[in-house]
Amino acid sequence: MQASPDSNAFSGIRARGIRAITLDLDDTLWPIWPTIERAERVLLQWLQTHAPATAQSLQTQAAVRAVRNEIGRLRPDLAHDLNGLRRESIRLALTRAGDDQSLAETAFDVFFAERQRVDLFEDALPALEFLAARWPLVALSNGTADVHVVGLGRYFHASVSAHRVGVAKPDPRIFALAAQAAGVPAANVLHVGDDALLDARGAMDAGMHAVWLNRAGVDWTHGGASPSVTVASLAQLCQGLAEG
């Protein structure tokens, strides 16, 4: 079991004048791959009724990924737009199977609606209650979840998503936009997220403070300074901030 972080590390964060928190979504508040896999199953079921040839061509995860990777190569302009990549992947699959490519919009809507149904980690809601009562929270995600559709909008002051702003973590520009949305300088923002490179390293390189949510207890492998605080859960984060 991962040890609790040193309370002095949290004290250092608080002493630096944290005035806002940016928070990753996927794999921080909920596990993402069960959500994506369920949304893909629902999409496939819809295609079996409305575009059976396309459904037949997408029976395996490998086939789905192959179409997705091809669109990534064909449309580099969509690199930070996961919605656009998914929509155009569906369109390509429809076209190649000889089905009506105009079905792509409706098919994507089916996928997207299911993608917004998430199963929160047990510590997510208590953490959101704690954090939102003390600091402005800004959702900062490379994914496509909408905190309002998911049902968590009341906790967030703002939301910054890569597919809307055209850059993705770890690009420092998206962190700057999140600080701007919070209304405070980057130096007064604490970013919390599960990805060592995209979240922790990206936030530090953008001049923010970072807490790495390392639920699996893996090693830091990204060189340079590691985050001043690593936690195994959002509950541990809140405890440290309360005592820090």
Short mmCIF file of C-alpha atoms in Angstrom, two decimals:
data_model
loop_
_atom_site.label_atom_id
_atom_site.label_comp_id
_atom_site.label_asym_id
_atom_site.label_seq_id
_atom_site.Cartn_x
_atom_site.Cartn_y
_atom_site.Cartn_z
CA MET A 1 0.00 0.00 0.00
CA GLN A 2 1.29 3.45 -0.88
CA ALA A 3 2.29 5.52 2.14
CA SER A 4 0.49 8.71 2.98
CA PRO A 5 2.29 11.82 1.74
CA ASP A 6 4.28 13.89 4.19
CA SER A 7 2.04 16.56 5.71
CA ASN A 8 4.91 19.03 5.27
CA ALA A 9 4.53 18.68 1.50
CA PHE A 10 0.90 19.76 1.70
CA SER A 11 1.89 22.58 4.02
CA GLY A 12 4.27 23.76 1.34
CA ILE A 13 1.50 23.78 -1.25
CA ARG A 14 -0.81 25.78 0.98
CA ALA A 15 2.00 28.19 1.89
CA ARG A 16 2.45 29.00 -1.81
CA GLY A 17 -0.99 30.59 -1.94
CA ILE A 18 -3.20 28.13 -3.81
CA ARG A 19 -6.23 30.09 -5.02
CA ALA A 20 -7.78 27.62 -7.48
CA ILE A 21 -7.65 23.94 -8.39
CA THR A 22 -7.74 22.40 -11.85
CA LEU A 23 -8.92 18.82 -11.95
CA ASP A 24 -8.57 16.10 -14.56
CA LEU A 25 -11.68 14.00 -15.24
CA ASP A 26 -11.07 10.63 -16.94
CA ASP A 27 -9.34 8.14 -14.60
CA THR A 28 -9.33 10.81 -11.90
CA LEU A 29 -13.04 11.05 -11.07
CA TRP A 30 -14.08 7.84 -12.87
CA PRO A 31 -12.43 4.95 -14.73
CA ILE A 32 -12.53 5.77 -18.42
CA TRP A 33 -12.08 2.48 -20.28
CA PRO A 34 -15.19 0.74 -18.92
CA THR A 35 -17.11 3.81 -20.05
CA ILE A 36 -15.62 3.80 -23.55
CA GLU A 37 -16.08 0.06 -23.97
CA ARG A 38 -19.75 0.30 -22.95
CA ALA A 39 -20.32 3.24 -25.32
CA GLU A 40 -18.75 1.28 -28.17
CA ARG A 41 -21.02 -1.70 -27.45
CA VAL A 42 -24.08 0.56 -27.51
CA LEU A 43 -22.91 2.09 -30.79
CA LEU A 44 -22.37 -1.35 -32.32
CA GLN A 45 -25.88 -2.41 -31.30
CA TRP A 46 -27.28 0.71 -32.99
CA LEU A 47 -25.27 0.03 -36.12
CA GLN A 48 -26.52 -3.56 -36.26
CA THR A 49 -30.03 -2.16 -36.72
CA HIS A 50 -29.32 0.88 -38.90
CA ALA A 51 -26.10 0.00 -40.77
CA PRO A 52 -25.58 -3.77 -40.53
CA ALA A 53 -22.71 -3.93 -43.01
CA THR A 54 -20.79 -1.37 -40.97
CA ALA A 55 -21.58 -3.25 -37.77
CA GLN A 56 -20.20 -6.42 -39.32
CA SER A 57 -16.96 -4.63 -40.20
CA LEU A 58 -16.50 -3.39 -36.61
CA GLN A 59 -16.98 -6.61 -34.69
CA THR A 60 -13.56 -6.54 -33.02
CA GLN A 61 -11.69 -3.95 -31.01
CA ALA A 62 -8.83 -4.28 -33.48
CA ALA A 63 -11.10 -3.29 -36.36
CA VAL A 64 -12.44 -0.27 -34.45
CA ARG A 65 -8.92 0.84 -33.54
CA ALA A 66 -7.67 0.37 -37.09
CA VAL A 67 -10.31 2.76 -38.48
CA ARG A 68 -9.62 5.21 -35.67
CA ASN A 69 -5.86 5.13 -36.32
CA GLU A 70 -6.39 5.64 -40.04
CA ILE A 71 -8.51 8.73 -39.42
CA GLY A 72 -5.80 9.99 -37.09
CA ARG A 73 -3.32 9.76 -39.97
CA LEU A 74 -5.71 11.25 -42.53
CA ARG A 75 -6.95 14.09 -40.31
CA PRO A 76 -4.05 15.44 -38.22
CA ASP A 77 -6.16 18.57 -37.76
CA LEU A 78 -8.35 16.52 -35.41
CA ALA A 79 -5.48 15.40 -33.18
CA HIS A 80 -6.92 17.18 -30.13
CA ASP A 81 -10.58 16.63 -31.02
CA LEU A 82 -11.59 13.18 -29.81
CA ASN A 83 -15.20 13.87 -30.76
CA GLY A 84 -14.19 14.72 -34.29
CA LEU A 85 -11.96 11.66 -34.54
CA ARG A 86 -14.78 9.39 -33.36
CA ARG A 87 -17.34 10.97 -35.70
CA GLU A 88 -15.08 10.75 -38.75
CA SER A 89 -14.09 7.19 -37.87
CA ILE A 90 -17.75 6.23 -37.94
CA ARG A 91 -18.20 8.07 -41.25
CA LEU A 92 -15.25 6.23 -42.80
CA ALA A 93 -16.54 2.86 -41.61
CA LEU A 94 -20.01 3.59 -43.01
CA THR A 95 -18.61 4.66 -46.36
CA ARG A 96 -16.35 1.63 -46.75
CA ALA A 97 -19.16 -0.76 -45.83
CA GLY A 98 -21.48 0.83 -48.39
CA ASP A 99 -23.89 2.21 -45.80
CA ASP A 100 -25.29 5.74 -45.72
CA GLN A 101 -22.49 7.99 -44.48
CA SER A 102 -25.04 10.59 -43.38
CA LEU A 103 -25.80 8.25 -40.48
CA ALA A 104 -22.47 9.26 -38.93
CA GLU A 105 -23.94 12.20 -37.02
CA THR A 106 -26.73 10.19 -35.41
CA ALA A 107 -24.43 7.27 -34.72
CA PHE A 108 -21.95 9.58 -33.01
CA ASP A 109 -24.75 11.05 -30.90
CA VAL A 110 -25.61 7.53 -29.72
CA PHE A 111 -21.99 6.93 -28.74
CA PHE A 112 -21.57 10.34 -27.12
CA ALA A 113 -24.70 10.04 -24.97
CA GLU A 114 -23.46 6.73 -23.57
CA ARG A 115 -19.96 8.11 -23.10
CA GLN A 116 -21.42 10.68 -20.66
CA ARG A 117 -22.69 7.90 -18.37
CA VAL A 118 -19.83 7.44 -15.94
CA ASP A 119 -19.41 5.44 -12.75
CA LEU A 120 -17.57 7.60 -10.25
CA PHE A 121 -14.81 6.35 -8.02
CA GLU A 122 -16.08 6.11 -4.44
CA ASP A 123 -13.92 9.03 -3.31
CA ALA A 124 -14.95 11.37 -6.15
CA LEU A 125 -18.12 13.02 -4.79
CA PRO A 126 -16.77 13.59 -1.25
CA ALA A 127 -13.64 15.11 -2.80
CA LEU A 128 -15.64 17.40 -5.07
CA GLU A 129 -17.73 18.56 -2.11
CA PHE A 130 -14.59 19.30 -0.10
CA LEU A 131 -12.63 21.02 -2.86
CA ALA A 132 -15.48 23.08 -4.34
CA ALA A 133 -16.33 24.48 -0.91
CA ARG A 134 -12.81 25.90 -0.60
CA TRP A 135 -11.49 26.79 -4.05
CA PRO A 136 -12.79 27.51 -7.56
CA LEU A 137 -12.58 24.22 -9.48
CA VAL A 138 -11.84 24.08 -13.20
CA ALA A 139 -12.24 20.81 -15.08
CA LEU A 140 -9.20 20.32 -17.33
CA SER A 141 -9.42 17.36 -19.68
CA ASN A 142 -8.15 15.92 -22.93
CA GLY A 143 -11.33 13.85 -23.04
CA THR A 144 -14.85 14.70 -24.14
CA ALA A 145 -16.88 14.34 -20.96
CA ASP A 146 -19.12 17.33 -20.22
CA VAL A 147 -19.31 17.92 -16.47
CA HIS A 148 -22.80 19.37 -16.84
CA VAL A 149 -24.13 16.38 -18.78
CA VAL A 150 -22.39 13.98 -16.40
CA GLY A 151 -24.16 15.72 -13.53
CA LEU A 152 -21.21 17.36 -11.80
CA GLY A 153 -21.49 20.87 -13.17
CA ARG A 154 -22.48 22.37 -9.83
CA TYR A 155 -19.01 21.71 -8.48
CA PHE A 156 -17.10 23.49 -11.25
CA HIS A 157 -16.40 27.16 -11.81
CA ALA A 158 -15.41 26.42 -15.41
CA SER A 159 -14.40 23.64 -17.78
CA VAL A 160 -11.55 23.55 -20.32
CA SER A 161 -11.45 20.68 -22.82
CA ALA A 162 -8.85 19.97 -25.49
CA HIS A 163 -11.43 19.43 -28.23
CA ARG A 164 -12.83 22.92 -27.62
CA VAL A 165 -9.60 24.90 -27.30
CA GLY A 166 -7.48 23.07 -29.89
CA VAL A 167 -4.55 22.08 -27.65
CA ALA A 168 -4.18 19.20 -25.23
CA LYS A 169 -2.25 18.42 -22.09
CA PRO A 170 0.72 18.52 -21.59
CA ASP A 171 0.84 21.63 -23.80
CA PRO A 172 1.34 24.55 -21.40
CA ARG A 173 -1.21 26.60 -23.34
CA ILE A 174 -4.14 24.53 -22.11
CA PHE A 175 -2.98 24.93 -18.52
CA ALA A 176 -2.70 28.68 -19.09
CA LEU A 177 -6.27 28.72 -20.39
CA ALA A 178 -7.43 26.84 -17.31
CA ALA A 179 -5.71 29.33 -15.00
CA GLN A 180 -7.32 32.13 -16.98
CA ALA A 181 -10.72 30.45 -16.57
CA ALA A 182 -10.11 30.28 -12.83
CA GLY A 183 -9.15 33.95 -12.79
CA VAL A 184 -5.81 33.45 -11.03
CA PRO A 185 -2.13 33.25 -12.09
CA ALA A 186 -0.78 29.80 -12.91
CA ALA A 187 1.55 30.04 -9.91
CA ASN A 188 -1.51 30.05 -7.65
CA VAL A 189 -3.16 27.00 -9.23
CA LEU A 190 -2.91 23.41 -8.04
CA HIS A 191 -3.53 20.77 -10.70
CA VAL A 192 -4.67 17.28 -9.74
CA GLY A 193 -4.69 14.38 -12.19
CA ASP A 194 -3.83 10.74 -12.70
CA ASP A 195 -1.45 10.90 -15.65
CA ALA A 196 2.17 11.42 -14.66
CA LEU A 197 3.15 13.03 -17.97
CA LEU A 198 -0.01 14.79 -19.12
CA ASP A 199 -1.13 16.01 -15.70
CA ALA A 200 1.75 16.19 -13.23
CA ARG A 201 4.66 16.94 -15.57
CA GLY A 202 2.48 19.16 -17.78
CA ALA A 203 1.22 21.25 -14.88
CA MET A 204 4.68 21.74 -13.42
CA ASP A 205 6.10 22.75 -16.79
CA ALA A 206 3.25 25.28 -17.08
CA GLY A 207 4.19 26.87 -13.75
CA MET A 208 1.47 25.27 -11.65
CA HIS A 209 1.73 23.14 -8.57
CA ALA A 210 0.83 19.49 -9.07
CA VAL A 211 -0.52 16.61 -7.07
CA TRP A 212 -0.19 13.30 -8.86
CA LEU A 213 -3.10 10.95 -8.22
CA ASN A 214 -1.30 7.61 -8.45
CA ARG A 215 -3.98 5.07 -7.59
CA ALA A 216 -1.93 2.13 -8.88
CA GLY A 217 1.25 3.05 -7.00
CA VAL A 218 3.47 3.03 -10.10
CA ASP A 219 6.92 4.60 -10.22
CA TRP A 220 7.64 8.10 -11.51
CA THR A 221 9.55 7.62 -14.78
CA HIS A 222 9.48 11.04 -16.41
CA GLY A 223 12.73 12.56 -15.21
CA GLY A 224 13.24 16.00 -13.77
CA ALA A 225 11.57 17.06 -10.55
CA SER A 226 8.75 14.82 -9.42
CA PRO A 227 5.55 16.31 -8.00
CA SER A 228 5.89 17.61 -4.47
CA VAL A 229 2.93 15.45 -3.48
CA THR A 230 1.72 12.07 -4.74
CA VAL A 231 -1.51 10.59 -3.38
CA ALA A 232 -3.15 7.20 -3.75
CA SER A 233 -6.71 8.54 -3.59
CA LEU A 234 -8.76 11.71 -3.69
CA ALA A 235 -9.60 11.08 -0.03
CA GLN A 236 -5.90 11.27 0.75
CA LEU A 237 -5.69 14.51 -1.23
CA CYS A 238 -8.48 16.10 0.77
CA GLN A 239 -7.04 14.93 4.06
CA GLY A 240 -3.67 16.40 3.21
CA LEU A 241 -5.13 19.72 2.10
CA ALA A 242 -7.26 19.90 5.25
CA GLU A 243 -4.24 19.31 7.46
CA GLY A 244 -1.64 21.08 5.39
#
